[in-house]
Amino acid sequence: MEYRNAVEELADVLANRFARLSRGWEASRPGDRLDSLEHILAGRHVAARLVDLITESDAAFLLKLDDPLKAVADQWLEATGLSQSQDDTLLRCVETLRDSTLQQDVPKKQKSPRRSSMTR
């Protein structure tokens, strides 16, 4: 297959690698699936988003790697994955939920009914 540019070729490589990765994941035992869920999600994210973010030279570089999907997904997991401490993020989530719930629970001040000028 001929490609117009390296980004298009990389998109095809990533899609094929992810299809292979997901077939292997689906064929694995349920307990093993849970253990590798983070990796399948990282692969899906990389395959879906990477080509929209990179330059032609980035794509050419990545095409030289044996498995660009695994390489980028591993780096992405190292930077953002579950192995990283997410405590501050979790606390912010709870605080945001609490704040939004408190705002919903605050009773609105009722306006006193307007008196008609006819009822004086």
PDB file of C-alpha atoms in Angstrom:
ATOM      1  CA  MET A   1       0.000   0.000   0.000  1.00  0.00           C
ATOM      2  CA  GLU A   2       1.288   3.439  -0.854  1.00  0.00           C
ATOM      3  CA  TYR A   3       1.006   6.250   1.634  1.00  0.00           C
ATOM      4  CA  ARG A   4       0.958   9.977   0.961  1.00  0.00           C
ATOM      5  CA  ASN A   5       3.107  10.713   4.008  1.00  0.00           C
ATOM      6  CA  ALA A   6       4.626   9.225   7.154  1.00  0.00           C
ATOM      7  CA  VAL A   7       1.709  10.305   9.353  1.00  0.00           C
ATOM      8  CA  GLU A   8      -0.729   8.347   7.188  1.00  0.00           C
ATOM      9  CA  GLU A   9       1.556   5.307   7.263  1.00  0.00           C
ATOM     10  CA  LEU A  10       1.938   5.560  11.037  1.00  0.00           C
ATOM     11  CA  ALA A  11      -1.847   5.762  11.444  1.00  0.00           C
ATOM     12  CA  ASP A  12      -2.150   2.474   9.568  1.00  0.00           C
ATOM     13  CA  VAL A  13       0.650   0.851  11.601  1.00  0.00           C
ATOM     14  CA  LEU A  14      -0.941   1.984  14.888  1.00  0.00           C
ATOM     15  CA  ALA A  15      -4.369   0.723  13.845  1.00  0.00           C
ATOM     16  CA  ASN A  16      -2.956  -2.672  12.864  1.00  0.00           C
ATOM     17  CA  ARG A  17      -0.904  -2.975  16.051  1.00  0.00           C
ATOM     18  CA  PHE A  18      -3.872  -2.015  18.195  1.00  0.00           C
ATOM     19  CA  ALA A  19      -6.114  -4.536  16.407  1.00  0.00           C
ATOM     20  CA  ARG A  20      -3.546  -7.252  17.138  1.00  0.00           C
ATOM     21  CA  LEU A  21      -3.190  -6.089  20.749  1.00  0.00           C
ATOM     22  CA  SER A  22      -6.946  -6.044  21.334  1.00  0.00           C
ATOM     23  CA  ARG A  23      -7.440  -9.493  19.782  1.00  0.00           C
ATOM     24  CA  GLY A  24      -4.792 -10.872  22.121  1.00  0.00           C
ATOM     25  CA  TRP A  25      -6.384  -9.116  25.077  1.00  0.00           C
ATOM     26  CA  GLU A  26      -9.845 -10.444  24.212  1.00  0.00           C
ATOM     27  CA  ALA A  27      -8.465 -13.989  23.901  1.00  0.00           C
ATOM     28  CA  SER A  28      -6.799 -13.834  27.318  1.00  0.00           C
ATOM     29  CA  ARG A  29      -8.321 -15.125  30.562  1.00  0.00           C
ATOM     30  CA  PRO A  30     -10.600 -12.688  32.428  1.00  0.00           C
ATOM     31  CA  GLY A  31      -8.143 -12.368  35.337  1.00  0.00           C
ATOM     32  CA  ASP A  32      -5.334 -11.542  32.925  1.00  0.00           C
ATOM     33  CA  ARG A  33      -7.527  -8.995  31.156  1.00  0.00           C
ATOM     34  CA  LEU A  34      -7.945  -6.999  34.315  1.00  0.00           C
ATOM     35  CA  ASP A  35      -4.190  -7.004  34.913  1.00  0.00           C
ATOM     36  CA  SER A  36      -3.508  -5.661  31.418  1.00  0.00           C
ATOM     37  CA  LEU A  37      -6.455  -3.275  31.167  1.00  0.00           C
ATOM     38  CA  GLU A  38      -4.277  -0.222  31.685  1.00  0.00           C
ATOM     39  CA  HIS A  39      -2.074  -1.262  28.754  1.00  0.00           C
ATOM     40  CA  ILE A  40      -4.993  -1.864  26.389  1.00  0.00           C
ATOM     41  CA  LEU A  41      -6.497   1.517  27.297  1.00  0.00           C
ATOM     42  CA  ALA A  42      -3.160   3.245  26.771  1.00  0.00           C
ATOM     43  CA  GLY A  43      -2.796   1.550  23.388  1.00  0.00           C
ATOM     44  CA  ARG A  44      -6.289   2.624  22.404  1.00  0.00           C
ATOM     45  CA  HIS A  45      -5.587   6.208  23.436  1.00  0.00           C
ATOM     46  CA  VAL A  46      -2.295   6.342  21.531  1.00  0.00           C
ATOM     47  CA  ALA A  47      -3.774   4.749  18.394  1.00  0.00           C
ATOM     48  CA  ALA A  48      -6.720   7.150  18.424  1.00  0.00           C
ATOM     49  CA  ARG A  49      -4.942  10.422  19.210  1.00  0.00           C
ATOM     50  CA  LEU A  50      -1.267  10.308  18.312  1.00  0.00           C
ATOM     51  CA  VAL A  51      -1.458  10.980  14.570  1.00  0.00           C
ATOM     52  CA  ASP A  52      -3.487  14.139  15.197  1.00  0.00           C
ATOM     53  CA  LEU A  53      -0.767  15.499  17.448  1.00  0.00           C
ATOM     54  CA  ILE A  54       2.540  14.737  15.765  1.00  0.00           C
ATOM     55  CA  THR A  55       4.557  16.172  12.911  1.00  0.00           C
ATOM     56  CA  GLU A  56       5.731  14.415   9.783  1.00  0.00           C
ATOM     57  CA  SER A  57       9.243  14.069  11.245  1.00  0.00           C
ATOM     58  CA  ASP A  58       7.811  12.600  14.476  1.00  0.00           C
ATOM     59  CA  ALA A  59       5.940  10.018  12.413  1.00  0.00           C
ATOM     60  CA  ALA A  60       9.049   9.161  10.398  1.00  0.00           C
ATOM     61  CA  PHE A  61      10.990   8.634  13.633  1.00  0.00           C
ATOM     62  CA  LEU A  62       8.281   6.434  15.165  1.00  0.00           C
ATOM     63  CA  LEU A  63       8.064   4.293  12.030  1.00  0.00           C
ATOM     64  CA  LYS A  64      11.694   3.290  12.605  1.00  0.00           C
ATOM     65  CA  LEU A  65      10.750   1.636  15.908  1.00  0.00           C
ATOM     66  CA  ASP A  66       9.837  -2.060  16.026  1.00  0.00           C
ATOM     67  CA  ASP A  67       6.485  -1.351  17.707  1.00  0.00           C
ATOM     68  CA  PRO A  68       5.645   2.362  17.823  1.00  0.00           C
ATOM     69  CA  LEU A  69       2.314   1.716  19.561  1.00  0.00           C
ATOM     70  CA  LYS A  70       3.903  -0.153  22.446  1.00  0.00           C
ATOM     71  CA  ALA A  71       6.792   2.310  22.706  1.00  0.00           C
ATOM     72  CA  VAL A  72       4.574   5.400  22.952  1.00  0.00           C
ATOM     73  CA  ALA A  73       1.941   3.682  25.123  1.00  0.00           C
ATOM     74  CA  ASP A  74       4.635   2.529  27.573  1.00  0.00           C
ATOM     75  CA  GLN A  75       6.056   6.051  27.788  1.00  0.00           C
ATOM     76  CA  TRP A  76       2.579   7.506  28.236  1.00  0.00           C
ATOM     77  CA  LEU A  77       1.810   5.033  31.030  1.00  0.00           C
ATOM     78  CA  GLU A  78       5.101   5.829  32.701  1.00  0.00           C
ATOM     79  CA  ALA A  79       4.157   9.508  32.728  1.00  0.00           C
ATOM     80  CA  THR A  80       0.444   9.242  33.508  1.00  0.00           C
ATOM     81  CA  GLY A  81      -0.481   5.676  34.380  1.00  0.00           C
ATOM     82  CA  LEU A  82      -1.822   4.071  37.503  1.00  0.00           C
ATOM     83  CA  SER A  83       1.689   3.492  38.799  1.00  0.00           C
ATOM     84  CA  GLN A  84       1.953   7.265  39.236  1.00  0.00           C
ATOM     85  CA  SER A  85       0.559   8.771  42.392  1.00  0.00           C
ATOM     86  CA  GLN A  86      -2.893  10.091  41.610  1.00  0.00           C
ATOM     87  CA  ASP A  87      -3.792  11.024  45.177  1.00  0.00           C
ATOM     88  CA  ASP A  88      -4.046  14.758  44.514  1.00  0.00           C
ATOM     89  CA  THR A  89      -6.241  14.159  41.479  1.00  0.00           C
ATOM     90  CA  LEU A  90      -8.522  11.842  43.448  1.00  0.00           C
ATOM     91  CA  LEU A  91      -8.876  14.401  46.208  1.00  0.00           C
ATOM     92  CA  ARG A  92      -9.707  17.118  43.666  1.00  0.00           C
ATOM     93  CA  CYS A  93     -12.407  14.849  42.206  1.00  0.00           C
ATOM     94  CA  VAL A  94     -13.985  14.398  45.629  1.00  0.00           C
ATOM     95  CA  GLU A  95     -13.784  18.115  46.360  1.00  0.00           C
ATOM     96  CA  THR A  96     -15.383  18.976  43.023  1.00  0.00           C
ATOM     97  CA  LEU A  97     -18.204  16.511  43.607  1.00  0.00           C
ATOM     98  CA  ARG A  98     -18.722  17.780  47.133  1.00  0.00           C
ATOM     99  CA  ASP A  99     -18.763  21.410  45.994  1.00  0.00           C
ATOM    100  CA  SER A 100     -21.237  20.734  43.188  1.00  0.00           C
ATOM    101  CA  THR A 101     -23.480  18.744  45.530  1.00  0.00           C
ATOM    102  CA  LEU A 102     -23.399  21.487  48.148  1.00  0.00           C
ATOM    103  CA  GLN A 103     -24.391  24.058  45.564  1.00  0.00           C
ATOM    104  CA  GLN A 104     -27.353  21.917  44.535  1.00  0.00           C
ATOM    105  CA  ASP A 105     -28.437  21.390  48.158  1.00  0.00           C
ATOM    106  CA  VAL A 106     -28.458  25.060  49.106  1.00  0.00           C
ATOM    107  CA  PRO A 107     -32.103  26.123  49.200  1.00  0.00           C
ATOM    108  CA  LYS A 108     -32.847  29.066  47.013  1.00  0.00           C
ATOM    109  CA  LYS A 109     -34.018  32.144  48.788  1.00  0.00           C
ATOM    110  CA  GLN A 110     -37.688  32.522  48.119  1.00  0.00           C
ATOM    111  CA  LYS A 111     -38.855  35.884  46.986  1.00  0.00           C
ATOM    112  CA  SER A 112     -41.721  37.341  48.906  1.00  0.00           C
ATOM    113  CA  PRO A 113     -44.775  37.634  46.728  1.00  0.00           C
ATOM    114  CA  ARG A 114     -45.240  40.984  45.103  1.00  0.00           C
ATOM    115  CA  ARG A 115     -48.135  42.907  46.319  1.00  0.00           C
ATOM    116  CA  SER A 116     -50.348  44.204  43.666  1.00  0.00           C
ATOM    117  CA  SER A 117     -50.948  47.915  43.693  1.00  0.00           C
ATOM    118  CA  MET A 118     -54.641  47.073  43.522  1.00  0.00           C
ATOM    119  CA  THR A 119     -54.637  45.333  46.930  1.00  0.00           C
ATOM    120  CA  ARG A 120     -53.437  48.212  49.088  1.00  0.00           C
TER     121      ARG A 120
END
